[in-house]
JSON list of C-alpha atoms in Angstrom, two decimals:
[
{"chain": "A", "resi": 356, "resn": "MET", "atom": "CA", "xyz": [0.00, -0.14, -0.12]},
{"chain": "A", "resi": 357, "resn": "ILE", "atom": "CA", "xyz": [2.89, 2.40, 0.82]},
{"chain": "A", "resi": 358, "resn": "PHE", "atom": "CA", "xyz": [4.49, 1.28, -2.34]},
{"chain": "A", "resi": 359, "resn": "LEU", "atom": "CA", "xyz": [1.65, 2.42, -4.40]},
{"chain": "A", "resi": 360, "resn": "SER", "atom": "CA", "xyz": [0.84, 5.49, -2.70]},
{"chain": "A", "resi": 361, "resn": "PHE", "atom": "CA", "xyz": [4.72, 6.35, -3.47]},
{"chain": "A", "resi": 362, "resn": "VAL", "atom": "CA", "xyz": [4.66, 5.22, -7.14]},
{"chain": "A", "resi": 363, "resn": "PHE", "atom": "CA", "xyz": [1.47, 7.56, -7.38]},
{"chain": "A", "resi": 364, "resn": "ARG", "atom": "CA", "xyz": [3.42, 10.74, -5.89]},
{"chain": "A", "resi": 365, "resn": "ILE", "atom": "CA", "xyz": [6.11, 9.91, -8.33]},
{"chain": "A", "resi": 366, "resn": "TYR", "atom": "CA", "xyz": [3.68, 9.62, -11.58]},
{"chain": "A", "resi": 367, "resn": "TYR", "atom": "CA", "xyz": [1.92, 12.95, -10.24]},
{"chain": "A", "resi": 368, "resn": "ILE", "atom": "CA", "xyz": [5.28, 14.71, -10.15]},
{"chain": "A", "resi": 369, "resn": "ILE", "atom": "CA", "xyz": [6.23, 13.49, -13.68]},
{"chain": "A", "resi": 370, "resn": "LEU", "atom": "CA", "xyz": [2.72, 14.37, -14.89]},
{"chain": "A", "resi": 371, "resn": "THR", "atom": "CA", "xyz": [2.84, 17.69, -13.57]},
{"chain": "A", "resi": 372, "resn": "LEU", "atom": "CA", "xyz": [6.33, 18.29, -15.01]},
{"chain": "A", "resi": 373, "resn": "ALA", "atom": "CA", "xyz": [5.58, 16.85, -18.21]},
{"chain": "A", "resi": 374, "resn": "PHE", "atom": "CA", "xyz": [2.13, 19.26, -18.13]},
{"chain": "A", "resi": 375, "resn": "VAL", "atom": "CA", "xyz": [4.54, 22.48, -17.42]},
{"chain": "A", "resi": 376, "resn": "LEU", "atom": "CA", "xyz": [7.00, 21.33, -20.29]},
{"chain": "A", "resi": 377, "resn": "SER", "atom": "CA", "xyz": [4.51, 20.47, -23.00]},
{"chain": "A", "resi": 378, "resn": "THR", "atom": "CA", "xyz": [2.99, 24.12, -22.97]},
{"chain": "A", "resi": 379, "resn": "ASN", "atom": "CA", "xyz": [4.21, 26.63, -25.05]},
{"chain": "A", "resi": 380, "resn": "MET", "atom": "CA", "xyz": [7.80, 28.41, -25.01]},
{"chain": "A", "resi": 381, "resn": "ALA", "atom": "CA", "xyz": [6.42, 31.61, -23.42]},
{"chain": "A", "resi": 382, "resn": "LEU", "atom": "CA", "xyz": [5.14, 29.61, -20.52]},
{"chain": "A", "resi": 383, "resn": "ALA", "atom": "CA", "xyz": [8.24, 27.64, -20.32]},
{"chain": "A", "resi": 384, "resn": "GLY", "atom": "CA", "xyz": [10.39, 30.50, -20.61]},
{"chain": "A", "resi": 385, "resn": "SER", "atom": "CA", "xyz": [8.54, 32.14, -17.77]},
{"chain": "A", "resi": 386, "resn": "ASN", "atom": "CA", "xyz": [9.00, 29.26, -15.59]},
{"chain": "A", "resi": 387, "resn": "GLY", "atom": "CA", "xyz": [12.63, 29.26, -16.54]},
{"chain": "A", "resi": 388, "resn": "ILE", "atom": "CA", "xyz": [12.81, 25.68, -17.35]},
{"chain": "A", "resi": 389, "resn": "LEU", "atom": "CA", "xyz": [14.92, 24.77, -20.68]},
{"chain": "A", "resi": 390, "resn": "VAL", "atom": "CA", "xyz": [16.24, 21.20, -21.47]},
{"chain": "A", "resi": 391, "resn": "VAL", "atom": "CA", "xyz": [19.56, 20.08, -22.96]},
{"chain": "A", "resi": 392, "resn": "ASP", "atom": "CA", "xyz": [21.19, 17.13, -24.12]},
{"chain": "A", "resi": 393, "resn": "LEU", "atom": "CA", "xyz": [24.84, 17.36, -22.88]},
{"chain": "A", "resi": 394, "resn": "ASP", "atom": "CA", "xyz": [25.57, 14.05, -24.00]},
{"chain": "A", "resi": 395, "resn": "ARG", "atom": "CA", "xyz": [25.10, 15.14, -27.67]},
{"chain": "A", "resi": 396, "resn": "ALA", "atom": "CA", "xyz": [26.68, 18.59, -27.11]},
{"chain": "A", "resi": 397, "resn": "TYR", "atom": "CA", "xyz": [29.67, 16.79, -25.98]},
{"chain": "A", "resi": 398, "resn": "LYS", "atom": "CA", "xyz": [29.93, 14.25, -29.06]},
{"chain": "A", "resi": 399, "resn": "SER", "atom": "CA", "xyz": [28.63, 17.10, -31.59]},
{"chain": "A", "resi": 400, "resn": "SER", "atom": "CA", "xyz": [30.55, 19.87, -30.67]},
{"chain": "A", "resi": 401, "resn": "LYS", "atom": "CA", "xyz": [33.77, 20.43, -32.32]},
{"chain": "A", "resi": 402, "resn": "PHE", "atom": "CA", "xyz": [35.22, 21.32, -28.90]},
{"chain": "A", "resi": 403, "resn": "GLY", "atom": "CA", "xyz": [34.34, 17.85, -27.46]},
{"chain": "A", "resi": 404, "resn": "LYS", "atom": "CA", "xyz": [35.73, 16.28, -30.46]},
{"chain": "A", "resi": 405, "resn": "LEU", "atom": "CA", "xyz": [39.14, 18.00, -29.84]},
{"chain": "A", "resi": 406, "resn": "ILE", "atom": "CA", "xyz": [39.09, 17.02, -26.41]},
{"chain": "A", "resi": 407, "resn": "ARG", "atom": "CA", "xyz": [38.75, 13.26, -27.47]},
{"chain": "A", "resi": 408, "resn": "LYS", "atom": "CA", "xyz": [40.81, 13.57, -30.11]},
{"chain": "A", "resi": 409, "resn": "ASN", "atom": "CA", "xyz": [43.78, 15.18, -27.82]},
{"chain": "A", "resi": 410, "resn": "PHE", "atom": "CA", "xyz": [43.06, 12.20, -25.36]},
{"chain": "A", "resi": 411, "resn": "GLU", "atom": "CA", "xyz": [43.48, 9.88, -28.39]},
{"chain": "A", "resi": 412, "resn": "LEU", "atom": "CA", "xyz": [46.50, 11.52, -29.62]},
{"chain": "A", "resi": 413, "resn": "GLU", "atom": "CA", "xyz": [48.04, 11.31, -26.15]},
{"chain": "A", "resi": 414, "resn": "ASN", "atom": "CA", "xyz": [47.34, 7.97, -25.70]},
{"chain": "A", "resi": 415, "resn": "GLN", "atom": "CA", "xyz": [48.44, 6.63, -29.30]},
{"chain": "A", "resi": 416, "resn": "SER", "atom": "CA", "xyz": [51.79, 5.63, -27.37]},
{"chain": "A", "resi": 417, "resn": "PHE", "atom": "CA", "xyz": [50.40, 3.77, -25.00]},
{"chain": "A", "resi": 418, "resn": "ASN", "atom": "CA", "xyz": [48.37, 1.77, -27.30]},
{"chain": "A", "resi": 419, "resn": "GLU", "atom": "CA", "xyz": [51.32, 1.06, -29.54]},
{"chain": "A", "resi": 420, "resn": "GLU", "atom": "CA", "xyz": [53.33, 0.03, -26.48]},
{"chain": "A", "resi": 421, "resn": "ASN", "atom": "CA", "xyz": [50.43, -2.60, -25.49]},
{"chain": "A", "resi": 422, "resn": "ASP", "atom": "CA", "xyz": [50.50, -4.01, -28.87]},
{"chain": "A", "resi": 423, "resn": "ALA", "atom": "CA", "xyz": [54.44, -4.23, -28.77]},
{"chain": "A", "resi": 424, "resn": "ILE", "atom": "CA", "xyz": [54.31, -5.87, -25.40]},
{"chain": "A", "resi": 425, "resn": "LEU", "atom": "CA", "xyz": [51.46, -8.26, -26.68]},
{"chain": "A", "resi": 426, "resn": "ASP", "atom": "CA", "xyz": [53.41, -9.18, -29.66]},
{"chain": "A", "resi": 427, "resn": "SER", "atom": "CA", "xyz": [56.46, -9.78, -27.47]},
{"chain": "A", "resi": 428, "resn": "LEU", "atom": "CA", "xyz": [54.98, -12.13, -25.42]},
{"chain": "A", "resi": 429, "resn": "LYS", "atom": "CA", "xyz": [53.43, -14.14, -28.24]},
{"chain": "A", "resi": 430, "resn": "ARG", "atom": "CA", "xyz": [56.74, -14.48, -29.75]},
{"chain": "A", "resi": 431, "resn": "GLU", "atom": "CA", "xyz": [58.08, -15.67, -26.56]},
{"chain": "A", "resi": 432, "resn": "GLU", "atom": "CA", "xyz": [55.33, -17.96, -26.09]},
{"chain": "A", "resi": 433, "resn": "ILE", "atom": "CA", "xyz": [55.46, -19.43, -29.58]},
{"chain": "A", "resi": 434, "resn": "LYS", "atom": "CA", "xyz": [59.43, -19.68, -29.09]},
{"chain": "A", "resi": 435, "resn": "LEU", "atom": "CA", "xyz": [58.63, -21.60, -25.74]},
{"chain": "A", "resi": 436, "resn": "THR", "atom": "CA", "xyz": [56.42, -24.00, -27.20]},
{"chain": "A", "resi": 437, "resn": "LYS", "atom": "CA", "xyz": [58.78, -24.77, -30.10]},
{"chain": "A", "resi": 438, "resn": "GLU", "atom": "CA", "xyz": [61.58, -25.33, -27.51]},
{"chain": "A", "resi": 439, "resn": "ARG", "atom": "CA", "xyz": [59.24, -27.79, -25.44]},
{"chain": "A", "resi": 440, "resn": "ALA", "atom": "CA", "xyz": [60.66, -30.79, -27.66]},
{"chain": "A", "resi": 441, "resn": "SER", "atom": "CA", "xyz": [64.27, -30.03, -26.85]},
{"chain": "A", "resi": 442, "resn": "LEU", "atom": "CA", "xyz": [63.87, -29.19, -23.36]},
{"chain": "A", "resi": 443, "resn": "SER", "atom": "CA", "xyz": [63.69, -31.79, -20.42]},
{"chain": "A", "resi": 444, "resn": "PRO", "atom": "CA", "xyz": [60.21, -31.73, -18.94]},
{"chain": "A", "resi": 445, "resn": "GLU", "atom": "CA", "xyz": [62.13, -30.04, -15.67]},
{"chain": "A", "resi": 446, "resn": "ASN", "atom": "CA", "xyz": [63.44, -27.37, -17.79]},
{"chain": "A", "resi": 447, "resn": "PHE", "atom": "CA", "xyz": [60.44, -26.68, -19.81]},
{"chain": "A", "resi": 448, "resn": "SER", "atom": "CA", "xyz": [58.24, -26.21, -16.41]},
{"chain": "A", "resi": 449, "resn": "LYS", "atom": "CA", "xyz": [61.02, -24.02, -15.04]},
{"chain": "A", "resi": 450, "resn": "ALA", "atom": "CA", "xyz": [60.51, -21.80, -18.13]},
{"chain": "A", "resi": 451, "resn": "ALA", "atom": "CA", "xyz": [57.02, -21.98, -18.79]},
{"chain": "A", "resi": 452, "resn": "LYS", "atom": "CA", "xyz": [57.01, -21.09, -14.84]},
{"chain": "A", "resi": 453, "resn": "ALA", "atom": "CA", "xyz": [59.39, -18.06, -15.47]},
{"chain": "A", "resi": 454, "resn": "PHE", "atom": "CA", "xyz": [57.15, -17.11, -18.64]},
{"chain": "A", "resi": 455, "resn": "ASP", "atom": "CA", "xyz": [53.90, -17.30, -16.43]},
{"chain": "A", "resi": 456, "resn": "LYS", "atom": "CA", "xyz": [55.46, -15.18, -13.61]},
{"chain": "A", "resi": 457, "resn": "LYS", "atom": "CA", "xyz": [56.87, -12.71, -16.17]},
{"chain": "A", "resi": 458, "resn": "ALA", "atom": "CA", "xyz": [53.53, -12.48, -18.16]},
{"chain": "A", "resi": 459, "resn": "VAL", "atom": "CA", "xyz": [51.36, -11.86, -14.78]},
{"chain": "A", "resi": 460, "resn": "ALA", "atom": "CA", "xyz": [53.82, -9.18, -13.78]},
{"chain": "A", "resi": 461, "resn": "ILE", "atom": "CA", "xyz": [53.57, -7.24, -16.89]},
{"chain": "A", "resi": 462, "resn": "ARG", "atom": "CA", "xyz": [49.71, -7.94, -17.16]},
{"chain": "A", "resi": 463, "resn": "ALA", "atom": "CA", "xyz": [49.35, -6.09, -13.44]},
{"chain": "A", "resi": 464, "resn": "VAL", "atom": "CA", "xyz": [51.57, -3.15, -14.66]},
{"chain": "A", "resi": 465, "resn": "ARG", "atom": "CA", "xyz": [49.58, -2.96, -17.83]},
{"chain": "A", "resi": 466, "resn": "LEU", "atom": "CA", "xyz": [46.21, -3.05, -16.06]},
{"chain": "A", "resi": 467, "resn": "GLU", "atom": "CA", "xyz": [47.01, -0.58, -13.57]},
{"chain": "A", "resi": 468, "resn": "LYS", "atom": "CA", "xyz": [48.23, 1.70, -16.57]},
{"chain": "A", "resi": 469, "resn": "ILE", "atom": "CA", "xyz": [44.77, 0.94, -18.16]},
{"chain": "A", "resi": 470, "resn": "ARG", "atom": "CA", "xyz": [42.91, 2.00, -15.56]},
{"chain": "A", "resi": 471, "resn": "LEU", "atom": "CA", "xyz": [44.78, 5.51, -15.07]},
{"chain": "A", "resi": 472, "resn": "VAL", "atom": "CA", "xyz": [43.79, 5.86, -18.96]},
{"chain": "A", "resi": 473, "resn": "ASP", "atom": "CA", "xyz": [40.33, 5.09, -18.30]},
{"chain": "A", "resi": 474, "resn": "LYS", "atom": "CA", "xyz": [39.98, 7.50, -15.48]},
{"chain": "A", "resi": 475, "resn": "LYS", "atom": "CA", "xyz": [41.37, 10.26, -17.42]},
{"chain": "A", "resi": 476, "resn": "PHE", "atom": "CA", "xyz": [39.02, 9.41, -20.05]},
{"chain": "A", "resi": 477, "resn": "GLN", "atom": "CA", "xyz": [36.32, 9.48, -17.93]},
{"chain": "A", "resi": 478, "resn": "GLU", "atom": "CA", "xyz": [37.06, 12.74, -16.80]},
{"chain": "A", "resi": 479, "resn": "LEU", "atom": "CA", "xyz": [36.87, 14.24, -20.26]},
{"chain": "A", "resi": 480, "resn": "LYS", "atom": "CA", "xyz": [33.14, 14.71, -20.11]},
{"chain": "A", "resi": 481, "resn": "PRO", "atom": "CA", "xyz": [33.21, 16.49, -16.56]},
{"chain": "A", "resi": 482, "resn": "LEU", "atom": "CA", "xyz": [36.15, 18.77, -18.08]},
{"chain": "A", "resi": 483, "resn": "PHE", "atom": "CA", "xyz": [34.10, 19.52, -21.17]},
{"chain": "A", "resi": 484, "resn": "TYR", "atom": "CA", "xyz": [31.06, 20.56, -19.05]},
{"chain": "A", "resi": 485, "resn": "ASN", "atom": "CA", "xyz": [33.24, 22.72, -16.76]},
{"chain": "A", "resi": 486, "resn": "GLN", "atom": "CA", "xyz": [34.68, 24.49, -19.67]},
{"chain": "A", "resi": 487, "resn": "ILE", "atom": "CA", "xyz": [30.93, 25.43, -21.22]},
{"chain": "A", "resi": 488, "resn": "ARG", "atom": "CA", "xyz": [29.51, 26.17, -17.98]},
{"chain": "A", "resi": 489, "resn": "PRO", "atom": "CA", "xyz": [29.93, 29.84, -18.61]},
{"chain": "A", "resi": 490, "resn": "ILE", "atom": "CA", "xyz": [28.25, 29.60, -22.01]},
{"chain": "A", "resi": 491, "resn": "ILE", "atom": "CA", "xyz": [25.13, 27.54, -20.72]},
{"chain": "A", "resi": 492, "resn": "GLU", "atom": "CA", "xyz": [25.01, 30.06, -17.83]},
{"chain": "A", "resi": 493, "resn": "LYS", "atom": "CA", "xyz": [24.84, 33.29, -20.39]},
{"chain": "A", "resi": 494, "resn": "ILE", "atom": "CA", "xyz": [21.95, 31.31, -22.11]},
{"chain": "A", "resi": 495, "resn": "MET", "atom": "CA", "xyz": [20.21, 30.84, -18.89]},
{"chain": "A", "resi": 496, "resn": "ARG", "atom": "CA", "xyz": [20.42, 34.60, -18.38]},
{"chain": "A", "resi": 497, "resn": "GLU", "atom": "CA", "xyz": [19.28, 35.20, -22.03]},
{"chain": "A", "resi": 498, "resn": "TYR", "atom": "CA", "xyz": [16.36, 32.86, -21.55]},
{"chain": "A", "resi": 499, "resn": "ASP", "atom": "CA", "xyz": [15.48, 34.20, -17.88]},
{"chain": "A", "resi": 500, "resn": "ALA", "atom": "CA", "xyz": [15.87, 30.47, -16.85]},
{"chain": "A", "resi": 501, "resn": "SER", "atom": "CA", "xyz": [16.54, 29.44, -13.56]},
{"chain": "A", "resi": 502, "resn": "ILE", "atom": "CA", "xyz": [16.81, 25.67, -14.30]},
{"chain": "A", "resi": 503, "resn": "ILE", "atom": "CA", "xyz": [18.28, 23.32, -17.14]},
{"chain": "A", "resi": 504, "resn": "LEU", "atom": "CA", "xyz": [17.08, 19.60, -16.87]},
{"chain": "A", "resi": 505, "resn": "GLU", "atom": "CA", "xyz": [19.18, 17.00, -18.74]},
{"chain": "A", "resi": 506, "resn": "LYS", "atom": "CA", "xyz": [17.04, 15.91, -21.74]},
{"chain": "A", "resi": 507, "resn": "ASN", "atom": "CA", "xyz": [17.52, 12.12, -20.94]},
{"chain": "A", "resi": 508, "resn": "SER", "atom": "CA", "xyz": [15.57, 12.82, -17.54]},
{"chain": "A", "resi": 509, "resn": "VAL", "atom": "CA", "xyz": [12.59, 14.70, -19.33]},
{"chain": "A", "resi": 510, "resn": "ILE", "atom": "CA", "xyz": [9.63, 12.31, -20.49]},
{"chain": "A", "resi": 511, "resn": "TRP", "atom": "CA", "xyz": [8.34, 15.06, -22.57]},
{"chain": "A", "resi": 512, "resn": "SER", "atom": "CA", "xyz": [9.27, 18.63, -23.91]},
{"chain": "A", "resi": 513, "resn": "LEU", "atom": "CA", "xyz": [8.83, 21.17, -26.64]},
{"chain": "A", "resi": 514, "resn": "ALA", "atom": "CA", "xyz": [11.83, 21.12, -29.06]},
{"chain": "A", "resi": 515, "resn": "SER", "atom": "CA", "xyz": [11.75, 25.06, -28.40]},
{"chain": "A", "resi": 516, "resn": "ILE", "atom": "CA", "xyz": [12.95, 24.84, -25.06]},
{"chain": "A", "resi": 517, "resn": "ASP", "atom": "CA", "xyz": [15.71, 22.28, -26.02]},
{"chain": "A", "resi": 518, "resn": "ILE", "atom": "CA", "xyz": [19.03, 24.44, -26.16]},
{"chain": "A", "resi": 519, "resn": "THR", "atom": "CA", "xyz": [21.42, 21.41, -27.13]},
{"chain": "A", "resi": 520, "resn": "SER", "atom": "CA", "xyz": [22.06, 22.94, -30.40]},
{"chain": "A", "resi": 521, "resn": "LEU", "atom": "CA", "xyz": [22.55, 26.35, -29.48]},
{"chain": "A", "resi": 522, "resn": "ILE", "atom": "CA", "xyz": [25.06, 25.35, -26.93]},
{"chain": "A", "resi": 523, "resn": "VAL", "atom": "CA", "xyz": [26.83, 23.52, -29.48]},
{"chain": "A", "resi": 524, "resn": "GLU", "atom": "CA", "xyz": [27.07, 26.46, -32.20]},
{"chain": "A", "resi": 525, "resn": "ARG", "atom": "CA", "xyz": [28.35, 28.56, -28.98]},
{"chain": "A", "resi": 526, "resn": "VAL", "atom": "CA", "xyz": [30.72, 26.07, -27.78]},
{"chain": "A", "resi": 527, "resn": "ASP", "atom": "CA", "xyz": [32.22, 25.84, -31.36]},
{"chain": "A", "resi": 528, "resn": "LYS", "atom": "CA", "xyz": [32.41, 29.57, -31.62]},
{"chain": "A", "resi": 529, "resn": "ALA", "atom": "CA", "xyz": [34.11, 30.32, -28.65]},
{"chain": "A", "resi": 530, "resn": "PHE", "atom": "CA", "xyz": [36.38, 27.75, -28.38]},
{"chain": "A", "resi": 531, "resn": "MET", "atom": "CA", "xyz": [37.22, 26.80, -31.87]},
{"chain": "A", "resi": 532, "resn": "ASP", "atom": "CA", "xyz": [37.72, 30.32, -33.04]},
{"chain": "A", "resi": 533, "resn": "ALA", "atom": "CA", "xyz": [40.90, 30.39, -31.11]},
{"chain": "A", "resi": 534, "resn": "ASN", "atom": "CA", "xyz": [42.06, 26.84, -32.81]},
{"chain": "A", "resi": 535, "resn": "ALA", "atom": "CA", "xyz": [41.10, 27.20, -36.13]},
{"chain": "A", "resi": 536, "resn": "SER", "atom": "CA", "xyz": [43.71, 24.98, -37.36]},
{"chain": "A", "resi": 537, "resn": "GLN", "atom": "CA", "xyz": [42.40, 22.35, -35.20]},
{"chain": "A", "resi": 538, "resn": "ALA", "atom": "CA", "xyz": [38.93, 22.86, -36.20]},
{"chain": "A", "resi": 539, "resn": "SER", "atom": "CA", "xyz": [39.58, 22.34, -39.79]},
{"chain": "A", "resi": 540, "resn": "GLU", "atom": "CA", "xyz": [41.44, 18.99, -38.86]},
{"chain": "A", "resi": 541, "resn": "LEU", "atom": "CA", "xyz": [38.46, 17.71, -37.20]},
{"chain": "A", "resi": 542, "resn": "GLU", "atom": "CA", "xyz": [36.23, 18.49, -40.22]},
{"chain": "A", "resi": 543, "resn": "ASN", "atom": "CA", "xyz": [38.16, 16.17, -42.45]}
]
């Protein structure tokens, strides 16, 4: 019974919000509500693309190093397999254990480096959002908005209160004017 009451309250809140968002732009503007798809802004803006491209370039050597280490381990394993016929069981066992120990140690180091690279990658979106905050705040003032909702958490809204494209346009202008050469690279 308590659960049903909770569900109805949530449903009521959602319907109320949907009603407010589904009126017209004047009403939405007067209520100060806008929506934005930050993920789309991050993925489609030239600045977001530049951040990701720079990350890829910075980590290209890491990926190449991973490939080289993997190739080296594969060659060593193949060599050990070929030598098995000419080694005594004891010598092969020692060589196999040494190889396994080496591979496990390398894997542990690489996994830690991968974890650090992944952590840096996960920090790209918050970095992007932090950098575009002044642009979003300016748009909020222009629309006299007091709240911007993430579009993915909104059930219904008018396209006229979605400022994602406007944010992308302004982010591109603000950040890419200073980096014109990198912008043309991204368009190719």
